[in-house]
XYZ file of N, CA, C and O in Angstrom:
696
model
N -5.047 1.137 22.145
C -5.394 -0.257 21.826
C -4.247 -1.285 21.691
O -3.202 -0.799 21.099
N -4.005 -2.308 22.387
C -3.082 -3.156 22.488
C -2.839 -3.881 21.119
O -1.746 -4.397 20.942
N -3.839 -4.067 20.418
C -3.792 -4.741 19.136
C -3.597 -4.016 17.987
O -3.727 -4.387 16.797
N -3.417 -2.716 18.147
C -3.369 -1.847 17.053
C -1.992 -2.037 16.301
O -0.908 -2.438 16.832
N -1.984 -2.152 14.820
C -0.695 -2.228 14.193
C 0.296 -1.389 14.493
O -0.034 -0.077 14.634
N 1.522 -1.708 14.747
C 2.734 -0.995 14.846
C 3.154 -0.169 13.423
O 3.239 -0.853 12.497
N 3.378 1.080 13.500
C 3.782 1.534 12.192
C 5.033 2.436 12.592
O 5.461 2.729 13.810
N 5.835 2.637 11.509
C 7.191 3.182 11.531
C 7.392 4.060 10.340
O 7.103 3.597 9.294
N 7.339 5.351 10.678
C 7.454 6.435 9.525
C 8.997 6.950 9.666
O 9.280 7.819 10.661
N 9.799 6.259 8.776
C 11.194 6.676 8.971
C 11.527 8.188 8.647
O 10.740 8.630 7.535
N 12.400 8.713 8.976
C 12.734 9.913 8.679
C 14.192 9.996 8.013
O 14.794 8.798 8.291
N 14.733 11.040 7.730
C 16.210 10.974 7.072
C 17.296 10.475 8.075
O 18.183 9.965 7.847
N 17.003 11.037 9.283
C 17.717 10.428 10.388
C 18.031 9.019 10.628
O 18.846 8.437 10.696
N 16.711 8.417 10.362
C 16.783 6.898 10.630
C 17.423 6.339 9.309
O 18.340 5.240 9.683
N 17.266 6.926 8.361
C 17.999 6.326 7.083
C 19.541 6.531 7.199
O 20.359 5.512 6.826
N 19.883 7.664 7.625
C 21.301 7.797 7.775
C 21.902 6.897 8.916
O 23.079 6.258 8.555
N 21.232 6.635 9.819
C 21.523 5.508 10.971
C 21.716 4.202 10.421
O 22.739 3.572 10.648
N 20.814 3.693 9.513
C 20.809 2.576 9.108
C 21.927 2.398 7.918
O 22.647 1.365 7.964
N 22.264 3.444 7.243
C 23.428 3.349 6.320
C 24.401 3.235 7.006
O 25.604 2.432 6.807
N 24.791 4.192 8.120
C 26.068 4.014 8.817
C 26.136 2.656 9.540
O 27.288 1.986 9.611
N 25.081 2.018 10.110
C 25.190 0.583 10.584
C 25.488 -0.319 9.464
O 26.527 -1.152 9.848
N 24.909 -0.091 8.382
C 25.291 -1.118 7.297
C 26.845 -1.102 6.809
O 27.460 -1.946 6.881
N 27.256 0.177 6.826
C 28.546 0.545 6.538
C 29.532 -0.205 7.602
O 30.646 -0.759 7.178
N 29.228 0.102 8.753
C 30.139 -0.501 10.019
C 30.013 -2.000 9.819
O 31.183 -2.625 10.146
N 28.934 -2.510 9.620
C 28.954 -4.123 9.556
C 29.714 -4.541 8.312
O 30.492 -5.536 8.703
N 29.622 -4.064 7.344
C 30.478 -4.410 6.181
C 31.911 -4.053 6.316
O 32.751 -5.088 6.142
N 32.316 -3.148 7.087
C 33.819 -3.018 7.360
C 34.209 -4.134 8.338
O 35.267 -4.766 8.329
N 33.583 -4.418 9.545
C 33.828 -5.346 10.319
C 33.819 -6.800 9.708
O 34.701 -7.547 9.959
N 32.903 -6.889 8.738
C 32.979 -8.198 8.113
C 34.124 -8.373 7.122
O 34.796 -9.528 7.295
N 34.531 -7.441 6.412
C 35.692 -7.403 5.683
C 36.996 -7.797 6.601
O 37.998 -8.399 6.078
N 37.120 -7.068 7.731
C 38.315 -7.199 8.664
C 38.151 -8.639 9.206
O 39.258 -9.413 9.143
N 37.046 -9.137 9.649
C 37.048 -10.612 9.930
C 37.431 -11.477 8.906
O 38.210 -12.557 9.137
N 37.104 -11.395 7.706
C 37.505 -12.166 6.520
C 38.830 -12.161 6.394
O 39.683 -13.203 6.111
N 39.560 -11.027 6.314
C 40.882 -10.823 6.213
C 41.626 -11.450 7.385
O 42.614 -12.334 6.876
N 41.275 -11.257 8.599
C 42.044 -12.036 9.738
C 41.820 -13.666 9.661
O 42.685 -14.341 9.865
N 40.481 -13.940 9.178
C 40.304 -15.370 9.081
C 41.264 -16.115 8.004
O 41.735 -17.337 8.108
N 41.450 -15.450 7.000
C 42.360 -15.894 5.857
C 43.762 -16.234 6.439
O 44.480 -17.066 5.930
N 44.185 -15.377 7.235
C 45.534 -15.370 7.765
C 45.798 -16.560 9.014
O 46.837 -16.870 9.146
N 44.761 -16.982 9.509
C 44.815 -17.998 10.446
C 45.054 -19.395 9.867
O 44.605 -19.539 8.701
N 45.462 -20.368 10.665
C 45.863 -21.770 10.433
C 44.528 -22.404 9.949
O 43.481 -22.182 10.750
N 44.556 -23.225 8.962
C 43.289 -23.980 8.638
C 42.766 -24.812 9.799
O 41.574 -25.184 9.775
N 43.617 -25.202 10.646
C 43.143 -26.252 11.672
C 42.655 -25.400 12.863
O 42.272 -26.021 13.988
N 42.819 -24.237 12.891
C 42.581 -23.368 14.212
C 41.024 -23.230 14.462
O 40.140 -23.006 13.521
N 40.725 -23.527 15.786
C 39.347 -23.556 16.208
C 38.759 -21.948 16.167
O 37.667 -21.809 16.084
N 39.732 -21.113 16.296
C 39.365 -19.739 16.397
C 38.690 -19.288 14.898
O 37.878 -18.448 14.879
N 39.463 -19.818 13.817
C 39.007 -19.733 12.482
C 37.617 -20.113 12.309
O 36.769 -19.498 11.615
N 37.144 -21.183 13.035
C 35.801 -21.702 12.878
C 34.901 -20.651 13.605
O 33.961 -20.328 12.928
N 35.065 -20.232 14.622
C 34.301 -19.365 15.388
C 34.201 -18.092 14.693
O 33.128 -17.426 14.760
N 35.223 -17.633 14.059
C 35.222 -16.480 13.322
C 34.296 -16.587 12.177
O 33.642 -15.603 11.714
N 34.163 -17.720 11.485
C 33.335 -18.093 10.586
C 31.886 -17.834 10.978
O 30.847 -17.416 10.098
N 31.591 -18.332 12.099
C 30.105 -18.277 12.658
C 29.792 -16.868 13.049
O 28.844 -16.337 12.602
N 30.806 -16.253 13.595
C 30.458 -14.661 14.000
C 30.284 -13.958 12.632
O 29.364 -13.051 12.500
N 31.009 -14.334 11.650
C 31.077 -13.717 10.409
C 29.541 -13.905 9.575
O 28.906 -12.911 9.196
N 28.998 -15.072 9.706
C 27.837 -15.519 9.319
C 26.753 -14.573 10.047
O 25.538 -14.061 9.410
N 26.792 -14.616 11.343
C 25.772 -13.685 12.119
C 25.791 -12.172 11.635
O 24.803 -11.677 11.751
N 27.034 -11.737 11.366
C 27.217 -10.353 10.995
C 26.526 -10.201 9.611
O 25.722 -9.254 9.435
N 26.646 -11.175 8.795
C 25.924 -11.141 7.568
C 24.390 -11.196 7.617
O 23.929 -10.458 6.903
N 23.927 -11.871 8.665
C 22.397 -11.889 8.889
C 22.119 -10.375 9.327
O 20.889 -9.880 8.851
N 22.886 -9.905 10.269
C 22.275 -8.556 10.915
C 22.465 -7.472 9.599
O 21.512 -6.701 9.575
N 23.511 -7.677 8.846
C 23.569 -6.919 7.687
C 22.349 -6.980 6.617
O 21.791 -6.056 6.154
N 22.027 -8.092 6.463
C 20.815 -8.453 5.543
C 19.614 -7.726 6.096
O 18.808 -7.235 5.463
N 19.404 -7.883 7.390
C 18.340 -7.259 8.230
C 18.327 -5.793 8.007
O 17.158 -5.156 7.919
N 19.464 -5.155 8.307
C 19.580 -3.732 8.115
C 19.250 -3.365 6.734
O 18.588 -2.250 6.609
N 19.653 -4.066 5.637
C 19.224 -3.700 4.401
C 17.881 -3.629 4.194
O 17.364 -2.867 3.464
N 17.275 -4.864 4.762
C 15.710 -5.042 4.695
C 15.221 -3.796 5.251
O 14.283 -3.164 4.549
N 15.620 -3.337 6.155
C 14.924 -2.227 7.002
C 15.289 -0.821 6.137
O 14.290 -0.019 6.080
N 16.370 -0.750 5.712
C 16.665 0.267 4.842
C 15.814 0.411 3.538
O 15.187 1.544 3.264
N 15.608 -0.677 2.927
C 14.901 -0.704 1.628
C 13.375 -0.442 2.086
O 12.739 0.412 1.425
N 12.997 -0.848 3.307
C 11.678 -0.516 3.668
C 11.324 0.830 3.975
O 10.409 1.359 3.868
N 12.390 1.566 4.411
C 12.272 2.952 4.809
C 12.151 3.810 3.460
O 11.815 4.859 3.595
N 12.493 3.305 2.331
C 12.634 4.043 1.110
C 11.230 3.716 0.322
O 10.812 4.545 -0.627
N 10.639 2.684 0.620
C 9.315 2.293 -0.097
C 8.021 3.022 0.490
O 8.049 3.548 1.613
N 7.268 3.122 -0.458
C 5.884 3.772 -0.123
C 5.116 2.903 1.053
O 5.184 1.744 1.214
N 4.359 3.662 1.783
C 3.771 2.859 3.105
C 2.737 1.658 2.626
O 2.820 0.558 3.269
N 2.298 1.831 1.437
C 1.268 0.654 0.881
C 2.102 -0.540 0.682
O 1.767 -1.553 0.897
N 3.414 -0.349 0.139
C 4.190 -1.437 -0.165
C 4.819 -1.974 1.034
O 5.091 -3.210 1.216
N 5.153 -1.327 2.171
C 5.600 -1.626 3.375
C 4.779 -2.530 4.055
O 5.181 -3.525 4.736
N 3.385 -2.428 3.905
C 2.466 -3.232 4.394
C 2.638 -4.796 4.057
O 2.230 -5.754 4.763
N 3.118 -4.934 2.922
C 3.348 -6.350 2.388
C 4.727 -7.077 2.894
O 5.083 -8.100 2.580
N 5.564 -6.196 3.380
C 6.901 -6.685 3.891
C 6.933 -7.678 4.594
O 7.682 -8.668 4.790
N 6.003 -7.826 5.759
C 5.789 -9.032 6.678
C 5.774 -10.125 5.951
O 6.404 -11.299 6.161
N 4.924 -10.270 4.726
C 4.743 -11.482 4.110
C 5.832 -11.662 3.156
O 6.342 -12.962 3.120
N 6.556 -10.797 2.720
C 7.956 -11.120 2.050
C 8.939 -11.730 3.065
O 9.597 -12.656 2.838
N 8.815 -11.218 4.233
C 9.877 -11.766 5.310
C 9.460 -13.028 5.619
O 10.416 -14.032 5.772
N 8.218 -13.371 5.740
C 7.735 -14.899 5.978
C 8.301 -15.779 5.010
O 8.774 -16.958 5.374
N 7.905 -15.196 3.677
C 8.339 -16.166 2.702
C 9.784 -16.403 2.619
O 10.204 -17.623 2.336
N 10.511 -15.510 2.764
C 11.956 -15.650 2.844
C 12.427 -16.538 4.020
O 13.351 -17.377 3.697
N 11.760 -16.308 5.224
C 12.122 -17.299 6.389
C 11.821 -18.541 6.079
O 12.480 -19.579 6.373
N 10.598 -18.973 5.423
C 10.161 -20.389 5.187
C 11.248 -20.860 4.078
O 11.572 -22.029 4.157
N 11.621 -20.224 3.006
C 12.509 -20.806 2.078
C 13.967 -20.969 2.564
O 14.609 -21.854 2.194
N 14.379 -19.933 3.618
C 15.669 -20.193 4.133
C 15.595 -21.496 5.094
O 16.722 -22.134 5.140
N 14.506 -21.537 5.754
C 14.448 -22.659 6.672
C 14.211 -24.011 6.016
O 14.824 -25.011 6.262
N 13.789 -24.139 4.738
C 13.638 -25.292 3.971
C 15.149 -25.528 3.562
O 15.417 -26.506 3.621
N 15.777 -24.569 3.026
C 17.311 -24.721 2.721
C 18.036 -25.110 3.785
O 19.163 -25.966 3.547
N 17.758 -24.850 4.922
C 18.824 -25.036 6.230
C 18.473 -26.530 6.685
O 19.349 -27.021 7.582
N 17.469 -27.252 6.317
C 17.142 -28.642 6.953
C 18.364 -29.568 6.801
O 18.567 -30.177 7.859
N 19.019 -29.572 5.938
C 20.070 -30.435 5.795
C 21.387 -29.757 6.500
O 22.321 -30.592 7.452
N 21.590 -28.453 6.549
C 22.680 -27.965 7.210
C 22.516 -27.895 8.833
O 23.364 -28.059 9.473
N 21.177 -27.846 9.119
C 20.783 -27.714 10.610
C 21.365 -29.181 11.193
O 21.974 -29.220 12.348
N 21.128 -30.402 10.282
C 21.484 -31.595 10.788
C 22.985 -31.650 10.991
O 23.509 -32.151 11.931
N 23.794 -31.091 9.949
C 25.223 -30.974 10.145
C 25.685 -30.188 11.320
O 26.694 -30.651 11.959
N 25.080 -29.180 11.646
C 25.309 -28.277 12.838
C 25.188 -28.907 14.136
O 26.154 -28.856 14.997
N 24.079 -29.623 14.146
C 23.888 -30.514 15.267
C 24.835 -31.591 15.453
O 25.344 -31.847 16.579
N 25.206 -32.202 14.429
C 26.180 -33.217 14.342
C 27.642 -32.685 14.802
O 28.207 -33.380 15.662
N 27.847 -31.701 14.364
C 29.272 -30.838 14.716
C 29.249 -30.600 16.321
O 30.100 -30.793 16.989
N 28.034 -30.137 16.719
C 27.962 -29.812 18.264
C 28.163 -31.003 19.082
O 28.941 -31.295 20.092
N 27.636 -32.332 18.488
C 27.712 -33.485 19.317
C 29.261 -33.881 19.231
O 29.657 -34.376 20.197
N 29.775 -33.754 18.049
C 31.369 -34.216 17.762
C 32.211 -33.248 18.960
O 32.947 -33.865 19.543
N 31.828 -32.048 18.974
C 32.733 -30.989 19.714
C 32.607 -31.435 21.280
O 33.410 -31.426 21.928
N 31.107 -31.686 21.530
C 30.999 -32.078 23.172
C 31.496 -33.257 23.446
O 32.102 -33.550 24.505
N 31.518 -34.523 22.608
C 32.096 -35.667 22.806
C 33.485 -35.640 23.157
O 34.160 -36.077 23.803
N 34.114 -34.788 21.910
C 35.546 -34.596 21.974
C 36.483 -35.718 21.571
O 37.683 -35.754 21.769
N 35.902 -36.917 21.203
C 36.816 -37.870 20.683
C 37.121 -37.847 19.350
O 38.402 -38.234 19.190
N 36.508 -37.248 18.528
C 37.186 -37.011 17.098
C 37.555 -35.495 16.896
O 36.732 -34.835 16.824
N 38.856 -35.478 16.915
C 39.565 -34.122 16.918
C 40.790 -34.410 16.109
O 41.105 -35.502 15.510
N 41.335 -33.063 15.581
C 42.679 -33.311 14.832
C 43.652 -34.117 15.399
O 43.838 -34.211 16.664
N 44.361 -35.190 14.508
C 45.256 -36.063 15.038
C 44.671 -37.324 15.258
O 45.471 -38.349 15.089
N 43.298 -37.584 15.221
C 42.820 -38.941 15.597
C 42.683 -39.588 14.259
O 42.554 -38.971 13.185
N 43.003 -40.997 14.144
C 42.883 -41.667 12.931
C 41.521 -42.210 13.001
O 41.142 -42.943 13.762
N 40.911 -42.343 11.622
C 39.507 -42.970 11.366
C 39.806 -44.222 10.559
O 40.658 -44.139 9.562
N 38.970 -45.303 10.483
C 39.298 -46.515 9.661
C 37.759 -46.742 8.957
O 36.861 -46.730 9.822
N 37.777 -46.869 7.860
C 36.595 -47.402 7.248
C 36.831 -48.522 6.168
O 37.129 -48.504 4.998
N 36.998 -49.627 6.796
C 37.538 -51.065 6.140
C 38.953 -50.799 5.717
O 39.864 -50.766 6.495
N 39.202 -50.580 4.315
C 40.633 -50.712 3.829
C 41.221 -49.486 3.887
O 42.438 -49.287 3.633
N 40.462 -48.282 4.223
C 41.079 -47.058 4.140
C 41.237 -46.328 5.611
O 40.526 -46.679 6.513
N 42.281 -45.889 5.783
C 42.863 -45.225 6.953
C 43.020 -43.665 6.717
O 43.673 -43.267 5.846
N 42.431 -42.887 7.638
C 42.737 -41.446 7.403
C 42.789 -40.712 8.813
O 42.430 -41.235 9.781
N 43.412 -39.617 8.666
C 43.806 -38.747 10.022
C 42.931 -37.604 9.971
O 42.875 -36.830 8.906
N 42.599 -37.126 10.938
C 41.467 -35.922 11.096
C 42.384 -34.740 11.142
O 43.249 -34.684 12.016
N 42.136 -33.890 10.137
C 42.926 -32.432 10.127
C 42.180 -31.399 10.961
O 42.671 -30.860 11.739
N 40.916 -31.296 10.740
C 40.025 -30.378 11.417
C 38.546 -30.902 11.405
O 38.172 -31.515 10.312
N 37.839 -30.459 12.510
C 36.257 -30.674 12.518
C 35.604 -29.407 12.432
O 35.609 -28.492 13.238
N 35.015 -29.237 11.079
C 34.196 -28.033 10.871
C 32.760 -28.190 11.231
O 32.250 -29.089 11.577
N 32.048 -27.042 10.965
C 30.604 -27.157 11.209
C 29.881 -28.158 10.340
O 28.831 -28.586 10.939
N 30.304 -28.467 9.158
C 29.361 -29.190 8.269
C 30.286 -30.506 7.953
O 29.578 -31.452 7.820
N 31.516 -30.352 7.924
C 32.274 -31.584 7.381
C 33.789 -31.708 8.348
O 34.125 -30.681 8.967
N 34.214 -32.804 8.271
C 35.477 -33.011 8.883
C 36.495 -33.346 7.850
O 36.406 -34.298 7.023
N 37.547 -32.546 7.970
C 38.613 -32.757 6.991
C 39.547 -33.789 7.306
O 40.004 -33.952 8.350
N 40.080 -34.704 6.370
C 40.868 -35.826 6.742
C 41.989 -35.949 5.617
O 41.911 -35.377 4.693
N 42.989 -36.647 6.121
C 44.091 -36.887 5.202
C 44.383 -38.284 5.127
O 44.575 -38.981 6.213
N 44.304 -39.037 3.996
C 44.403 -40.369 3.866
C 45.984 -40.765 3.998
O 47.006 -39.882 3.870
N 46.100 -42.171 4.221
C 47.707 -42.556 4.339
C 48.467 -42.200 3.115
O 49.776 -41.843 3.157
N 47.717 -42.282 1.826
C 48.542 -42.091 0.620
C 48.580 -40.421 0.374
O 49.156 -39.946 -0.846
N 48.260 -39.624 1.331
C 48.237 -38.182 1.206
C 46.998 -37.549 0.650
O 46.972 -36.208 0.629
N 46.144 -38.097 0.092
C 44.859 -37.492 -0.416
C 44.091 -36.976 0.916
O 44.052 -37.484 1.731
N 43.498 -35.869 0.401
C 42.477 -35.299 1.454
C 40.994 -35.424 1.001
O 40.756 -35.456 -0.246
N 40.178 -35.412 2.148
C 38.862 -35.689 1.840
C 37.997 -34.899 2.879
O 38.493 -34.802 4.130
N 36.585 -34.708 2.663
C 35.831 -34.221 3.600
C 34.743 -35.183 3.766
O 34.179 -35.820 2.886
N 34.523 -35.484 5.283
C 33.455 -36.328 5.563
C 32.410 -35.608 6.262
O 32.579 -34.854 7.181
N 31.099 -35.741 5.796
C 30.001 -35.027 6.537
C 30.015 -35.460 8.065
O 30.112 -36.581 8.310
N 29.763 -34.438 8.798
C 29.683 -34.939 10.307
C 28.520 -35.764 10.531
O 28.733 -36.617 11.569
N 27.457 -35.682 9.897
C 26.421 -36.554 10.127
C 26.887 -37.982 9.894
O 26.407 -38.805 10.708
N 27.750 -38.354 9.049
C 28.100 -39.808 8.880
C 28.892 -40.178 10.034
O 28.815 -41.281 10.537
N 29.752 -39.186 10.592
C 30.610 -39.542 11.723
C 29.902 -39.806 13.140
O 30.189 -40.759 13.818
N 28.662 -39.257 13.177
C 27.637 -39.346 14.165
C 26.701 -40.432 14.175
O 26.423 -41.249 15.007
N 26.265 -40.692 12.894
C 25.218 -41.689 12.625
C 25.952 -43.101 12.392
O 25.224 -44.059 12.724
N 27.171 -43.261 11.950
C 27.708 -44.372 11.570
C 28.615 -44.971 12.708
O 29.120 -44.125 13.544
N 28.794 -46.271 12.688
C 29.671 -46.728 13.750
C 31.170 -46.310 13.409
O 31.754 -46.275 12.245
N 31.819 -45.686 14.134
C 33.244 -45.214 13.727
C 34.410 -45.622 14.602
O 34.302 -45.879 15.862
N 35.394 -46.004 13.884
C 36.626 -46.567 14.553
C 37.575 -45.395 14.529
O 37.519 -44.675 13.747
N 38.106 -44.941 15.839
C 38.984 -43.960 15.886
C 40.066 -44.444 16.828
O 39.880 -45.163 17.666
N 41.218 -43.701 16.589
C 42.241 -43.958 17.469
C 43.098 -42.745 17.819
O 43.177 -41.874 16.900
N 43.435 -42.592 19.178
C 43.931 -41.337 19.508
C 44.949 -40.777 18.498
O 44.797 -39.762 18.113
N 46.075 -41.343 18.138
C 47.190 -40.864 17.247
C 48.177 -41.895 17.059
O 48.912 -41.861 16.148
N 48.188 -42.869 17.796
C 49.117 -43.969 17.559
C 48.718 -45.375 17.056
O 49.327 -46.365 17.245
N 47.639 -45.316 16.158
C 46.986 -46.621 15.665
C 46.906 -47.573 16.717
O 46.868 -48.836 16.390
N 46.185 -47.044 17.824
C 46.004 -48.482 18.851
C 44.525 -48.623 18.879
O 43.900 -48.601 17.806
N 43.892 -48.791 19.838
C 42.436 -49.076 20.065
C 41.501 -48.760 18.879
O 41.307 -47.452 18.531
N 40.929 -49.635 18.196
C 40.054 -49.483 17.060
C 38.647 -49.477 17.281
O 38.069 -50.079 18.192
N 38.023 -48.787 16.443
C 36.539 -48.894 16.246
C 36.350 -48.608 14.679
O 37.323 -48.418 14.051
N 35.183 -48.844 14.010
C 35.157 -48.769 12.663
C 34.114 -47.588 12.036
O 33.215 -47.384 12.778
N 34.739 -47.034 10.923
C 33.967 -45.933 10.413
C 33.460 -46.412 9.062
O 34.121 -47.065 8.302
N 32.178 -46.336 8.678
C 31.657 -46.694 7.634
C 30.977 -45.491 6.825
O 30.073 -44.783 7.456
N 30.916 -45.430 5.506
C 30.269 -44.253 4.757
C 29.089 -44.854 4.249
O 28.770 -46.045 3.872
């Protein structure tokens, strides 16, 4: 029957495989974090390693979910799709702001006009872009202060930017 529910009856070999996969993911995650700490703060490789690290964490969470499911009685396992659905809804709700920031980051990266070395202006304040991250853009003000500007502000607001020699102006407002 095509609509028959799928069942999985895990054996000890499946559990050992899941434990091995989880350990391997954790080792790779630790190595990535260690490498990432050694990279320069402005490195784009560091940004991509952060994204890969987040993906590995997601796979590790799914592996843990499967491992726990393999240890539970079959009656409790039948409830796991509902637990997964509730978890997905809560994560989706929490990601609504982060999703907008990530889309703004993609827009900034593809346009390529706001990048390290570019000067931004917002009225009386002038700052230089240090790095453009997935959620925020790190800047250094003329007086040496550093700040983070949400990428959404840079995409949604009118932005003044200058390549690096304080020439051609546009305006940035928060």
